[in-house]
Amino acid sequence: MTILRNPAGIPDATVARLPLYLRALDELAEQGTDVCSSEHLANAAGVNSAIVRKDLSHLGSYGTRGVGYEVTYLSEQIATVVGQTQPWHVAIIGAGHLGSALAAYQGFGPRGVKVAAVLEADPELIGTTIDGVVVRSIEALTEVVKTEDISMAIIATPPAAAQEIVDRLVDAGLHSILNFAPTAVKVPDGVDLRQVDVAVELQILGYHAHQRSAADPTAVSS
Amino acid sequence: MTILRNPAGIPDATVARLPLYLRALDELAEQGTDVCSSEHLANAAGVNSAIVRKDLSHLGSYGTRGVGYEVTYLSEQIATVVGQTQPWHVAIIGAGHLGSALAAYQGFGPRGVKVAAVLEADPELIGTTIDGVVVRSIEALTEVVKTEDISMAIIATPPAAAQEIVDRLVDAGLHSILNFAPTAVKVPDGVDLRQVDVAVELQILGYHAHQRSAADPTAVSS
DNA sequence: CCGATTTTGTGAACGGGTGCACAAACTCTT
DNA sequence: AAGAGTTTGTGCACCCGTTCACAAAATCGG
């Protein structure tokens, strides 16, 4: 029974799963479920039930023994912990294929994310509109961050431009950056950077596929 | 000194970093570097130098004490381990914004990945061309897997369709799946599934931003 | 040829995450 | 009201990954 709340002491692994629980709880709510067990939630989120219970115990005691967790209440509690009470305003840097796809992505809204700006370096693209958002010049970064109240940025530029963009984002006062450009970038302390690289994901899959084929019984044997 | 090679015994955490080393080594090679230390490579890949050495030691002894690692040779060795000697043929399922962006992505080639097919359910999109690849019907899945020698698939469909697509991919004989649809899906044993969810990444950033703002010294104090 | 210098490869300690197993707590039925 | 059944919250043991620290091995200068 954690009497005192534990505001900052949530393990990273738990934090990474909280969004999965939110997603799963929304699905359960849509199905009309109003109470669910850790087993049920674990199934919907694709994890182990013991982990669900341990994760949730880090936020406090929001379940009832012998019953389970109330779906909407638990969802609200997790949303509060991850700061999703009001939508985050994000800027997308780069209006190429990927940047455009992200700007038009309809899945952000329900997850508490709002695309508030799209910035580009190429003059050809500046002024065009993507899903109702006007593409502006990267030079307007600092101003846009202020006027649109932006607190996060997604980098969808070629890798060669990524480091400079990161530096400018940091200068503009942003502390949360999601980088899709396939290159390692450096950020100062206090700035939170996450990296997504599709090719890397495929290469990891490739390693395992390679291992499987090496042990493949259908391969020629002596 | 690992005399005997250790074919399947590479830790997951190491496997996940090998593609980063490949990327970094390519960058170093382009800069004309032909030998680099673990410190240098660690810097280029954005990790700790001790980890680089331990990771590489899992593949064998490819460095020279007092000197470092030969860039092109090491790159070849890692490429061999991850099975990147010939490109993987992948199918992209879903020709919406994200699927199209991935199909047109120019970063796959240098990383040993070839987009060999794009499949769709919407009749409106079937027959159109994206970056030289004709969009075909999802019904042709099994045939395309055979004719195009496909061994991996990327799911870029709405979440509601994801589970059925996964089942069909597995039926078609695929064992490597990268899922961009924001939902948990189940796969049988022996199938390798990786998940990428942009909204989840942003929510994780949101948690940390929320924590920062809670401890913000610029906030009102008593 | 030898000592100084550099850098790898690895043993060992540490920390965090996962999963089991069970007591505590709640509901329901009789 | 009491026992049977269910589910949470958590102590504990195990395992994996990271980092430190150092001996082994190579180069270089004199």
Short mmCIF file of C-alpha atoms (C1' of nucleotides) in Angstrom, two decimals:
data_model
loop_
_atom_site.label_atom_id
_atom_site.label_comp_id
_atom_site.label_asym_id
_atom_site.label_seq_id
_atom_site.Cartn_x
_atom_site.Cartn_y
_atom_site.Cartn_z
CA MET A 1 0.00 0.00 0.00
CA THR A 2 1.89 3.05 -1.24
CA ILE A 3 0.50 5.78 0.96
CA LEU A 4 2.75 8.43 -0.44
CA ARG A 5 2.65 8.99 -4.18
CA ASN A 6 5.91 8.34 -6.00
CA PRO A 7 5.98 11.13 -8.57
CA ALA A 8 9.32 10.73 -10.31
CA GLY A 9 10.27 7.21 -9.31
CA ILE A 10 8.65 5.26 -12.13
CA PRO A 11 11.09 2.87 -13.86
CA ASP A 12 11.77 3.51 -17.53
CA ALA A 13 10.49 0.09 -18.56
CA THR A 14 7.18 0.87 -16.86
CA VAL A 15 6.91 4.30 -18.47
CA ALA A 16 7.40 2.72 -21.89
CA ARG A 17 4.44 0.41 -21.25
CA LEU A 18 1.99 2.96 -19.87
CA PRO A 19 1.00 4.13 -23.38
CA LEU A 20 0.29 0.49 -24.30
CA TYR A 21 -2.05 0.22 -21.34
CA LEU A 22 -3.82 3.42 -22.39
CA ARG A 23 -4.29 2.00 -25.87
CA ALA A 24 -5.56 -1.31 -24.52
CA LEU A 25 -7.90 0.37 -22.03
CA ASP A 26 -9.41 2.47 -24.81
CA GLU A 27 -10.06 -0.69 -26.81
CA LEU A 28 -11.65 -2.36 -23.80
CA ALA A 29 -13.83 0.71 -23.14
CA GLU A 30 -15.03 0.66 -26.74
CA GLN A 31 -16.04 -2.96 -26.31
CA GLY A 32 -18.14 -1.92 -23.33
CA THR A 33 -15.90 -3.44 -20.68
CA ASP A 34 -16.00 -1.35 -17.51
CA VAL A 35 -13.91 -3.55 -15.22
CA CYS A 36 -10.97 -5.72 -16.20
CA SER A 37 -8.46 -7.95 -14.46
CA SER A 38 -4.71 -7.62 -14.83
CA GLU A 39 -4.87 -10.82 -16.86
CA HIS A 40 -7.38 -9.29 -19.23
CA LEU A 41 -5.46 -6.04 -19.59
CA ALA A 42 -2.21 -7.91 -20.06
CA ASN A 43 -3.78 -9.85 -22.89
CA ALA A 44 -5.02 -6.69 -24.58
CA ALA A 45 -1.66 -4.97 -24.23
CA GLY A 46 0.41 -7.99 -25.19
CA VAL A 47 2.41 -8.33 -21.97
CA ASN A 48 2.59 -10.49 -18.84
CA SER A 49 -0.09 -10.02 -16.13
CA ALA A 50 2.43 -9.87 -13.30
CA ILE A 51 4.13 -6.99 -15.08
CA VAL A 52 0.82 -5.17 -15.43
CA ARG A 53 0.21 -5.40 -11.70
CA LYS A 54 3.73 -4.31 -10.82
CA ASP A 55 3.62 -1.42 -13.27
CA LEU A 56 0.28 -0.17 -11.98
CA SER A 57 1.43 -0.52 -8.38
CA HIS A 58 4.06 2.11 -9.18
CA LEU A 59 1.30 4.66 -9.74
CA GLY A 60 -0.61 3.72 -6.61
CA SER A 61 -3.30 1.25 -5.63
CA TYR A 62 -5.99 1.68 -8.25
CA GLY A 63 -7.32 -1.89 -8.32
CA THR A 64 -9.71 -3.83 -6.12
CA ARG A 65 -8.70 -7.30 -4.98
CA GLY A 66 -11.03 -9.99 -6.18
CA VAL A 67 -12.46 -7.60 -8.78
CA GLY A 68 -9.89 -5.88 -10.98
CA TYR A 69 -9.42 -2.37 -12.34
CA GLU A 70 -12.12 0.06 -13.40
CA VAL A 71 -11.33 0.80 -17.03
CA THR A 72 -12.19 4.49 -17.35
CA TYR A 73 -10.82 5.42 -13.94
CA LEU A 74 -7.53 3.61 -14.53
CA SER A 75 -7.26 5.20 -17.96
CA GLU A 76 -7.65 8.66 -16.44
CA GLN A 77 -5.04 7.91 -13.78
CA ILE A 78 -2.47 6.76 -16.32
CA ALA A 79 -3.26 9.72 -18.58
CA THR A 80 -2.58 12.04 -15.65
CA VAL A 81 0.74 10.37 -14.89
CA VAL A 82 1.99 10.66 -18.47
CA GLY A 83 0.81 14.27 -18.66
CA GLN A 84 -1.81 13.60 -21.28
CA THR A 85 -4.48 15.75 -19.69
CA GLN A 86 -4.10 18.24 -22.51
CA PRO A 87 -2.69 17.55 -25.97
CA TRP A 88 1.01 18.05 -26.68
CA HIS A 89 1.71 20.40 -29.58
CA VAL A 90 4.37 18.95 -31.87
CA ALA A 91 6.24 20.39 -34.82
CA ILE A 92 7.23 18.14 -37.71
CA ILE A 93 10.52 19.12 -39.33
CA GLY A 94 10.69 18.07 -42.96
CA ALA A 95 7.78 17.92 -45.40
CA GLY A 96 9.06 15.06 -47.54
CA HIS A 97 7.30 11.73 -47.88
CA LEU A 98 7.65 10.78 -44.24
CA GLY A 99 6.97 14.23 -42.80
CA SER A 100 3.83 14.53 -44.92
CA ALA A 101 2.62 11.10 -43.89
CA LEU A 102 3.12 11.95 -40.22
CA ALA A 103 1.39 15.31 -40.62
CA ALA A 104 -1.62 13.59 -42.16
CA TYR A 105 -1.63 10.73 -39.64
CA GLN A 106 -5.03 10.47 -38.00
CA GLY A 107 -3.82 8.42 -35.05
CA PHE A 108 -2.29 11.31 -33.10
CA GLY A 109 -5.49 12.95 -31.89
CA PRO A 110 -6.77 10.08 -29.75
CA ARG A 111 -3.32 9.75 -28.18
CA GLY A 112 -3.13 13.33 -27.01
CA VAL A 113 -0.88 14.69 -29.74
CA LYS A 114 -1.61 17.61 -32.05
CA VAL A 115 0.47 18.46 -35.12
CA ALA A 116 0.71 22.22 -34.69
CA ALA A 117 3.30 23.00 -37.37
CA VAL A 118 5.24 21.58 -40.29
CA LEU A 119 8.58 23.21 -41.14
CA GLU A 120 10.70 22.80 -44.27
CA ALA A 121 13.95 24.04 -45.75
CA ASP A 122 13.02 23.54 -49.43
CA PRO A 123 11.40 26.78 -50.78
CA GLU A 124 9.39 24.69 -53.25
CA LEU A 125 7.38 23.12 -50.45
CA ILE A 126 6.96 26.16 -48.20
CA GLY A 127 3.44 27.50 -48.41
CA THR A 128 1.82 24.21 -49.43
CA THR A 129 -0.79 22.71 -47.12
CA ILE A 130 -0.78 19.23 -45.58
CA ASP A 131 -3.92 18.09 -43.84
CA GLY A 132 -4.90 21.67 -43.03
CA VAL A 133 -1.46 22.71 -41.77
CA VAL A 134 0.52 25.24 -43.80
CA VAL A 135 4.15 24.32 -44.36
CA ARG A 136 6.38 27.12 -43.06
CA SER A 137 10.06 27.89 -43.34
CA ILE A 138 12.45 26.29 -40.89
CA GLU A 139 13.70 29.83 -40.27
CA ALA A 140 10.44 30.54 -38.45
CA LEU A 141 11.19 27.83 -35.89
CA THR A 142 11.67 29.97 -32.81
CA GLU A 143 8.65 32.09 -33.60
CA VAL A 144 6.41 29.09 -34.32
CA VAL A 145 7.46 27.39 -31.09
CA LYS A 146 6.24 30.45 -29.23
CA THR A 147 3.02 31.20 -31.11
CA GLU A 148 1.91 27.57 -31.38
CA ASP A 149 3.06 26.62 -27.88
CA ILE A 150 5.12 23.72 -29.20
CA SER A 151 6.93 21.45 -26.77
CA MET A 152 7.99 18.51 -28.95
CA ALA A 153 9.48 18.03 -32.39
CA ILE A 154 9.69 15.17 -34.86
CA ILE A 155 12.67 15.17 -37.21
CA ALA A 156 11.82 13.79 -40.66
CA THR A 157 14.70 15.24 -42.66
CA PRO A 158 17.60 13.62 -44.52
CA PRO A 159 20.26 12.37 -42.10
CA ALA A 160 22.80 14.99 -43.14
CA ALA A 161 20.57 17.77 -41.82
CA ALA A 162 19.56 16.08 -38.58
CA GLN A 163 22.30 17.32 -36.26
CA GLU A 164 21.87 20.95 -37.25
CA ILE A 165 18.11 20.69 -36.84
CA VAL A 166 18.56 19.18 -33.40
CA ASP A 167 20.81 22.06 -32.39
CA ARG A 168 18.28 24.59 -33.58
CA LEU A 169 15.44 22.79 -31.80
CA VAL A 170 17.40 22.87 -28.57
CA ASP A 171 18.19 26.54 -29.08
CA ALA A 172 14.50 27.18 -29.57
CA GLY A 173 13.91 25.73 -26.12
CA LEU A 174 12.57 22.27 -26.94
CA HIS A 175 13.48 19.39 -24.63
CA SER A 176 11.65 16.50 -26.32
CA ILE A 177 12.78 15.26 -29.74
CA LEU A 178 11.81 12.23 -31.79
CA ASN A 179 14.33 11.56 -34.55
CA PHE A 180 13.41 9.57 -37.66
CA ALA A 181 16.58 10.50 -39.53
CA PRO A 182 18.89 7.47 -39.68
CA THR A 183 21.88 8.97 -37.95
CA ALA A 184 23.19 9.35 -34.41
CA VAL A 185 22.78 12.87 -33.08
CA LYS A 186 24.04 14.52 -29.92
CA VAL A 187 21.92 16.46 -27.47
CA PRO A 188 22.92 18.34 -24.31
CA ASP A 189 21.93 17.12 -20.86
CA GLY A 190 18.32 17.69 -20.03
CA VAL A 191 17.11 17.11 -23.58
CA ASP A 192 15.16 13.92 -24.18
CA LEU A 193 15.88 12.24 -27.51
CA ARG A 194 14.27 9.12 -28.93
CA GLN A 195 15.28 7.43 -32.14
CA VAL A 196 13.20 5.49 -34.66
CA ASP A 197 14.93 3.85 -37.62
CA VAL A 198 12.89 1.59 -39.88
CA ALA A 199 15.93 0.14 -41.62
CA VAL A 200 17.47 -0.80 -38.27
CA GLU A 201 14.28 -2.61 -37.27
CA LEU A 202 14.38 -4.58 -40.51
CA GLN A 203 18.04 -5.41 -40.03
CA ILE A 204 17.29 -6.81 -36.58
CA LEU A 205 14.55 -8.94 -38.13
CA GLY A 206 17.10 -9.91 -40.77
CA TYR A 207 19.53 -11.22 -38.18
CA HIS A 208 16.94 -13.57 -36.74
CA ALA A 209 15.79 -14.66 -40.20
CA HIS A 210 19.40 -15.37 -41.05
CA GLN A 211 19.76 -17.46 -37.89
CA ARG A 212 16.63 -19.41 -38.74
CA SER A 213 17.82 -20.17 -42.25
CA ALA A 214 21.18 -21.32 -40.89
CA ALA A 215 19.36 -23.85 -38.70
CA ASP A 216 16.78 -24.67 -41.34
CA PRO A 217 16.02 -28.41 -41.54
CA THR A 218 14.99 -27.97 -45.19
CA ALA A 219 18.57 -27.02 -46.03
CA VAL A 220 20.80 -29.63 -47.63
CA SER A 221 22.26 -32.09 -45.16
CA SER A 222 25.03 -34.63 -45.65
CA MET B 1 40.14 -15.04 -27.38
CA THR B 2 37.07 -16.84 -28.72
CA ILE B 3 38.64 -19.59 -30.80
CA LEU B 4 35.33 -21.13 -31.70
CA ARG B 5 32.77 -18.92 -33.43
CA ASN B 6 29.54 -18.36 -31.49
CA PRO B 7 26.93 -18.44 -34.24
CA ALA B 8 23.61 -18.13 -32.45
CA GLY B 9 24.72 -16.90 -29.05
CA ILE B 10 24.64 -13.16 -29.63
CA PRO B 11 22.64 -11.28 -26.96
CA ASP B 12 19.56 -9.38 -28.14
CA ALA B 13 20.92 -6.05 -26.93
CA THR B 14 24.02 -6.58 -29.05
CA VAL B 15 22.03 -7.58 -32.13
CA ALA B 16 20.00 -4.38 -31.82
CA ARG B 17 23.21 -2.34 -31.93
CA LEU B 18 24.94 -4.08 -34.82
CA PRO B 19 22.94 -2.07 -37.41
CA LEU B 20 24.05 1.13 -35.64
CA TYR B 21 27.67 0.06 -36.02
CA LEU B 22 27.12 -0.67 -39.70
CA ARG B 23 25.66 2.81 -40.16
CA ALA B 24 28.51 4.42 -38.25
CA LEU B 25 31.17 2.43 -40.11
CA ASP B 26 29.70 3.52 -43.44
CA GLU B 27 29.91 7.14 -42.31
CA LEU B 28 33.51 6.66 -41.22
CA ALA B 29 34.40 4.99 -44.52
CA GLU B 30 32.91 7.93 -46.43
CA GLN B 31 35.09 10.27 -44.42
CA GLY B 32 38.11 8.28 -45.55
CA THR B 33 38.80 6.65 -42.18
CA ASP B 34 40.24 3.18 -42.65
CA VAL B 35 41.03 2.28 -39.05
CA CYS B 36 39.10 3.35 -35.96
CA SER B 37 39.24 2.72 -32.23
CA SER B 38 36.30 1.48 -30.18
CA GLU B 39 36.17 4.99 -28.71
CA HIS B 40 35.85 6.49 -32.17
CA LEU B 41 33.22 4.01 -33.31
CA ALA B 42 31.30 4.43 -30.06
CA ASN B 43 31.20 8.15 -30.65
CA ALA B 44 29.91 7.72 -34.19
CA ALA B 45 27.26 5.24 -33.11
CA GLY B 46 26.21 7.14 -30.01
CA VAL B 47 27.05 4.47 -27.42
CA ASN B 48 29.67 3.62 -24.80
CA SER B 49 33.09 2.37 -25.96
CA ALA B 50 33.15 -0.55 -23.52
CA ILE B 51 29.90 -1.76 -25.02
CA VAL B 52 31.33 -1.55 -28.51
CA ARG B 53 34.24 -3.77 -27.53
CA LYS B 54 32.04 -6.28 -25.74
CA ASP B 55 29.57 -6.38 -28.62
CA LEU B 56 32.27 -6.93 -31.20
CA SER B 57 33.94 -9.56 -29.06
CA HIS B 58 30.75 -11.62 -29.45
CA LEU B 59 31.42 -11.91 -33.17
CA GLY B 60 35.07 -12.83 -32.75
CA SER B 61 38.37 -10.99 -32.45
CA TYR B 62 38.38 -8.55 -35.33
CA GLY B 63 40.43 -5.77 -33.73
CA THR B 64 44.13 -5.23 -33.21
CA ARG B 65 45.33 -4.15 -29.77
CA GLY B 66 47.02 -0.80 -29.76
CA VAL B 67 45.53 -0.04 -33.20
CA GLY B 68 41.79 -0.52 -33.47
CA TYR B 69 39.44 -1.97 -36.07
CA GLU B 70 39.78 -1.88 -39.82
CA VAL B 71 36.64 -0.12 -41.01
CA THR B 72 35.78 -1.96 -44.22
CA TYR B 73 36.73 -5.38 -42.88
CA LEU B 74 34.70 -4.93 -39.70
CA SER B 75 31.77 -3.68 -41.74
CA GLU B 76 31.86 -6.81 -43.88
CA GLN B 77 32.03 -9.05 -40.84
CA ILE B 78 29.01 -7.43 -39.20
CA ALA B 79 27.09 -7.50 -42.48
CA THR B 80 27.76 -11.22 -42.71
CA VAL B 81 26.54 -11.83 -39.16
CA VAL B 82 23.26 -9.96 -39.70
CA GLY B 83 22.74 -11.74 -43.03
CA GLN B 84 23.03 -8.60 -45.10
CA THR B 85 25.15 -10.17 -47.83
CA GLN B 86 22.21 -9.95 -50.21
CA PRO B 87 19.24 -7.60 -49.91
CA TRP B 88 16.08 -8.67 -48.08
CA HIS B 89 12.93 -8.41 -50.16
CA VAL B 90 10.11 -6.83 -48.18
CA ALA B 91 6.43 -6.34 -48.88
CA ILE B 92 4.64 -3.25 -47.62
CA ILE B 93 1.01 -3.88 -46.69
CA GLY B 94 -1.09 -0.75 -47.01
CA ALA B 95 -0.63 2.02 -49.58
CA GLY B 96 -1.94 4.87 -47.46
CA HIS B 97 0.17 7.85 -46.39
CA LEU B 98 2.61 5.81 -44.34
CA GLY B 99 2.83 2.86 -46.72
CA SER B 100 3.49 5.18 -49.64
CA ALA B 101 6.14 7.07 -47.73
CA LEU B 102 7.91 3.83 -46.82
CA ALA B 103 7.69 2.56 -50.40
CA ALA B 104 9.32 5.74 -51.65
CA TYR B 105 11.93 5.82 -48.88
CA GLN B 106 15.41 6.02 -50.39
CA GLY B 107 17.19 4.88 -47.24
CA PHE B 108 16.45 1.18 -47.60
CA GLY B 109 18.85 0.36 -50.43
CA PRO B 110 22.10 1.17 -48.61
CA ARG B 111 20.87 -0.87 -45.62
CA GLY B 112 20.27 -4.03 -47.62
CA VAL B 113 16.51 -3.78 -47.95
CA LYS B 114 14.53 -3.80 -51.19
CA VAL B 115 10.83 -2.93 -51.41
CA ALA B 116 9.66 -5.72 -53.71
CA ALA B 117 5.90 -5.24 -53.43
CA VAL B 118 3.16 -2.98 -52.12
CA LEU B 119 -0.21 -4.57 -51.36
CA GLU B 120 -3.55 -2.86 -50.67
CA ALA B 121 -7.16 -3.73 -49.91
CA ASP B 122 -8.72 -0.56 -51.35
CA PRO B 123 -9.59 -1.14 -55.06
CA GLU B 124 -9.12 2.58 -55.72
CA LEU B 125 -5.39 2.32 -55.04
CA ILE B 126 -4.70 -1.03 -56.70
CA GLY B 127 -2.88 -0.54 -59.97
CA THR B 128 -1.32 2.80 -59.09
CA THR B 129 2.46 3.06 -59.01
CA ILE B 130 4.63 4.21 -56.10
CA ASP B 131 8.29 4.82 -56.80
CA GLY B 132 8.27 2.29 -59.63
CA VAL B 133 6.39 -0.41 -57.72
CA VAL B 134 2.86 -1.30 -58.84
CA VAL B 135 0.33 -1.56 -56.02
CA ARG B 136 -1.28 -4.98 -56.09
CA SER B 137 -4.25 -6.54 -54.33
CA ILE B 138 -3.75 -8.03 -50.88
CA GLU B 139 -5.40 -11.15 -52.32
CA ALA B 140 -2.24 -11.74 -54.34
CA LEU B 141 -0.16 -12.03 -51.17
CA THR B 142 0.79 -15.70 -51.35
CA GLU B 143 1.63 -15.48 -55.02
CA VAL B 144 3.69 -12.30 -54.64
CA VAL B 145 5.65 -13.79 -51.75
CA LYS B 146 6.66 -16.62 -54.05
CA THR B 147 7.36 -14.71 -57.26
CA GLU B 148 9.18 -11.82 -55.57
CA ASP B 149 10.99 -14.03 -53.04
CA ILE B 150 9.71 -11.96 -50.13
CA SER B 151 10.82 -12.81 -46.61
CA MET B 152 9.69 -9.79 -44.59
CA ALA B 153 6.60 -7.61 -44.39
CA ILE B 154 5.82 -4.15 -43.07
CA ILE B 155 2.25 -3.54 -41.89
CA ALA B 156 1.05 0.01 -42.59
CA THR B 157 -2.69 -0.52 -42.37
CA PRO B 158 -5.31 0.82 -39.97
CA PRO B 159 -5.11 -0.94 -36.60
CA ALA B 160 -8.42 -2.76 -37.08
CA ALA B 161 -7.00 -4.70 -40.03
CA ALA B 162 -3.63 -5.52 -38.47
CA GLN B 163 -4.41 -8.85 -36.81
CA GLU B 164 -5.99 -10.34 -39.92
CA ILE B 165 -3.08 -9.17 -42.05
CA VAL B 166 -0.64 -10.74 -39.61
CA ASP B 167 -2.49 -14.04 -39.81
CA ARG B 168 -2.40 -13.96 -43.59
CA LEU B 169 1.30 -13.09 -43.62
CA VAL B 170 2.04 -16.03 -41.37
CA ASP B 171 -0.09 -18.30 -43.57
CA ALA B 172 1.90 -17.09 -46.56
CA GLY B 173 5.03 -18.36 -44.85
CA LEU B 174 6.60 -15.13 -43.57
CA HIS B 175 8.44 -15.18 -40.27
CA SER B 176 9.57 -11.55 -39.98
CA ILE B 177 7.00 -8.80 -39.49
CA LEU B 178 7.36 -5.11 -38.68
CA ASN B 179 4.08 -3.64 -37.45
CA PHE B 180 3.37 0.09 -37.68
CA ALA B 181 -0.32 -0.28 -36.86
CA PRO B 182 -0.97 0.99 -33.33
CA THR B 183 -2.39 -2.19 -31.85
CA ALA B 184 -1.12 -5.32 -30.14
CA VAL B 185 -1.17 -8.35 -32.41
CA LYS B 186 -0.53 -12.01 -31.71
CA VAL B 187 1.85 -14.23 -33.66
CA PRO B 188 2.58 -17.95 -33.29
CA ASP B 189 5.91 -19.20 -31.99
CA GLY B 190 8.71 -18.92 -34.47
CA VAL B 191 7.43 -15.69 -35.97
CA ASP B 192 9.44 -12.58 -35.24
CA LEU B 193 7.37 -9.45 -34.67
CA ARG B 194 8.59 -5.93 -34.02
CA GLN B 195 6.40 -2.99 -33.22
CA VAL B 196 6.83 0.70 -34.03
CA ASP B 197 4.31 3.21 -32.73
CA VAL B 198 4.99 6.90 -33.21
CA ALA B 199 2.28 7.99 -30.79
CA VAL B 200 3.73 5.76 -28.08
CA GLU B 201 7.16 7.31 -28.58
CA LEU B 202 5.67 10.77 -28.19
CA GLN B 203 3.76 9.74 -25.08
CA ILE B 204 6.99 8.50 -23.51
CA LEU B 205 8.58 11.86 -24.31
CA GLY B 206 5.46 13.43 -22.82
CA TYR B 207 5.94 11.65 -19.52
CA HIS B 208 9.44 13.03 -19.11
CA ALA B 209 8.35 16.51 -20.21
CA HIS B 210 5.59 16.33 -17.65
CA GLN B 211 8.09 15.35 -14.95
CA ARG B 212 10.35 18.24 -15.93
CA SER B 213 7.53 20.75 -15.76
CA ALA B 214 6.51 19.41 -12.35
CA ALA B 215 10.01 20.12 -11.07
CA ASP B 216 10.42 23.33 -13.07
CA PRO B 217 12.13 26.08 -11.05
CA THR B 218 10.38 28.68 -13.22
CA ALA B 219 7.05 27.52 -11.84
CA VAL B 220 5.42 29.58 -9.12
CA SER B 221 6.83 28.92 -5.67
CA SER B 222 5.46 29.94 -2.31
"C1'" DC C 1 66.16 -4.35 -28.24
"C1'" DC C 2 63.59 -2.18 -24.68
"C1'" DG C 3 60.58 0.88 -22.45
"C1'" DA C 4 56.61 3.99 -23.19
"C1'" DT C 5 52.13 4.31 -25.15
"C1'" DT C 6 47.95 2.85 -27.09
"C1'" DT C 7 43.99 -0.02 -27.44
"C1'" DT C 8 41.70 -4.45 -27.34
"C1'" DG C 9 39.36 -8.21 -24.95
"C1'" DT C 10 37.34 -9.71 -20.71
"C1'" DG C 11 36.62 -10.77 -15.64
"C1'" DA C 12 33.87 -8.98 -12.06
"C1'" DA C 13 30.71 -6.05 -9.67
"C1'" DC C 14 26.51 -3.66 -10.01
"C1'" DG C 15 21.80 -2.35 -11.18
"C1'" DG C 16 17.42 -3.01 -13.19
"C1'" DG C 17 13.75 -5.82 -15.14
"C1'" DT C 18 10.97 -10.06 -15.20
"C1'" DG C 19 8.27 -13.70 -13.53
"C1'" DC C 20 6.87 -16.78 -9.78
"C1'" DA C 21 4.33 -17.55 -5.87
"C1'" DC C 22 1.65 -16.28 -2.08
"C1'" DA C 23 -0.63 -13.58 1.54
"C1'" DA C 24 -4.08 -10.00 1.89
"C1'" DA C 25 -8.43 -8.33 0.54
"C1'" DC C 26 -12.65 -8.30 -1.80
"C1'" DT C 27 -17.24 -10.57 -3.65
"C1'" DC C 28 -20.67 -13.99 -3.81
"C1'" DT C 29 -23.45 -17.75 -2.41
"C1'" DT C 30 -25.77 -20.22 0.90
"C1'" DA D 1 -22.10 -14.91 8.89
"C1'" DA D 2 -18.98 -17.98 7.14
"C1'" DG D 3 -16.65 -20.39 3.65
"C1'" DA D 4 -15.43 -20.70 -1.28
"C1'" DG D 5 -13.57 -18.40 -5.07
"C1'" DT D 6 -11.18 -14.58 -7.31
"C1'" DT D 7 -7.73 -11.08 -8.00
"C1'" DT D 8 -4.52 -7.58 -6.39
"C1'" DG D 9 -0.08 -6.12 -4.50
"C1'" DT D 10 4.53 -7.51 -3.47
"C1'" DG D 11 8.67 -10.14 -1.59
"C1'" DC D 12 12.08 -12.84 -3.68
"C1'" DA D 13 15.09 -15.07 -6.81
"C1'" DC D 14 16.93 -15.09 -11.26
"C1'" DC D 15 18.74 -13.28 -15.45
"C1'" DC D 16 20.38 -9.97 -18.66
"C1'" DG D 17 22.82 -5.82 -19.69
"C1'" DT D 18 26.06 -2.16 -18.51
"C1'" DT D 19 30.15 -0.27 -16.78
"C1'" DC D 20 34.60 -0.34 -14.59
"C1'" DA D 21 39.15 -1.67 -14.47
"C1'" DC D 22 43.02 -4.12 -15.92
"C1'" DA D 23 46.05 -7.57 -18.12
"C1'" DA D 24 47.47 -8.88 -22.74
"C1'" DA D 25 49.10 -7.46 -27.08
"C1'" DA D 26 50.39 -4.46 -30.54
"C1'" DT D 27 53.02 -0.10 -32.26
"C1'" DC D 28 56.53 3.44 -31.95
"C1'" DG D 29 60.74 5.98 -30.69
"C1'" DG D 30 65.34 5.91 -29.42
#
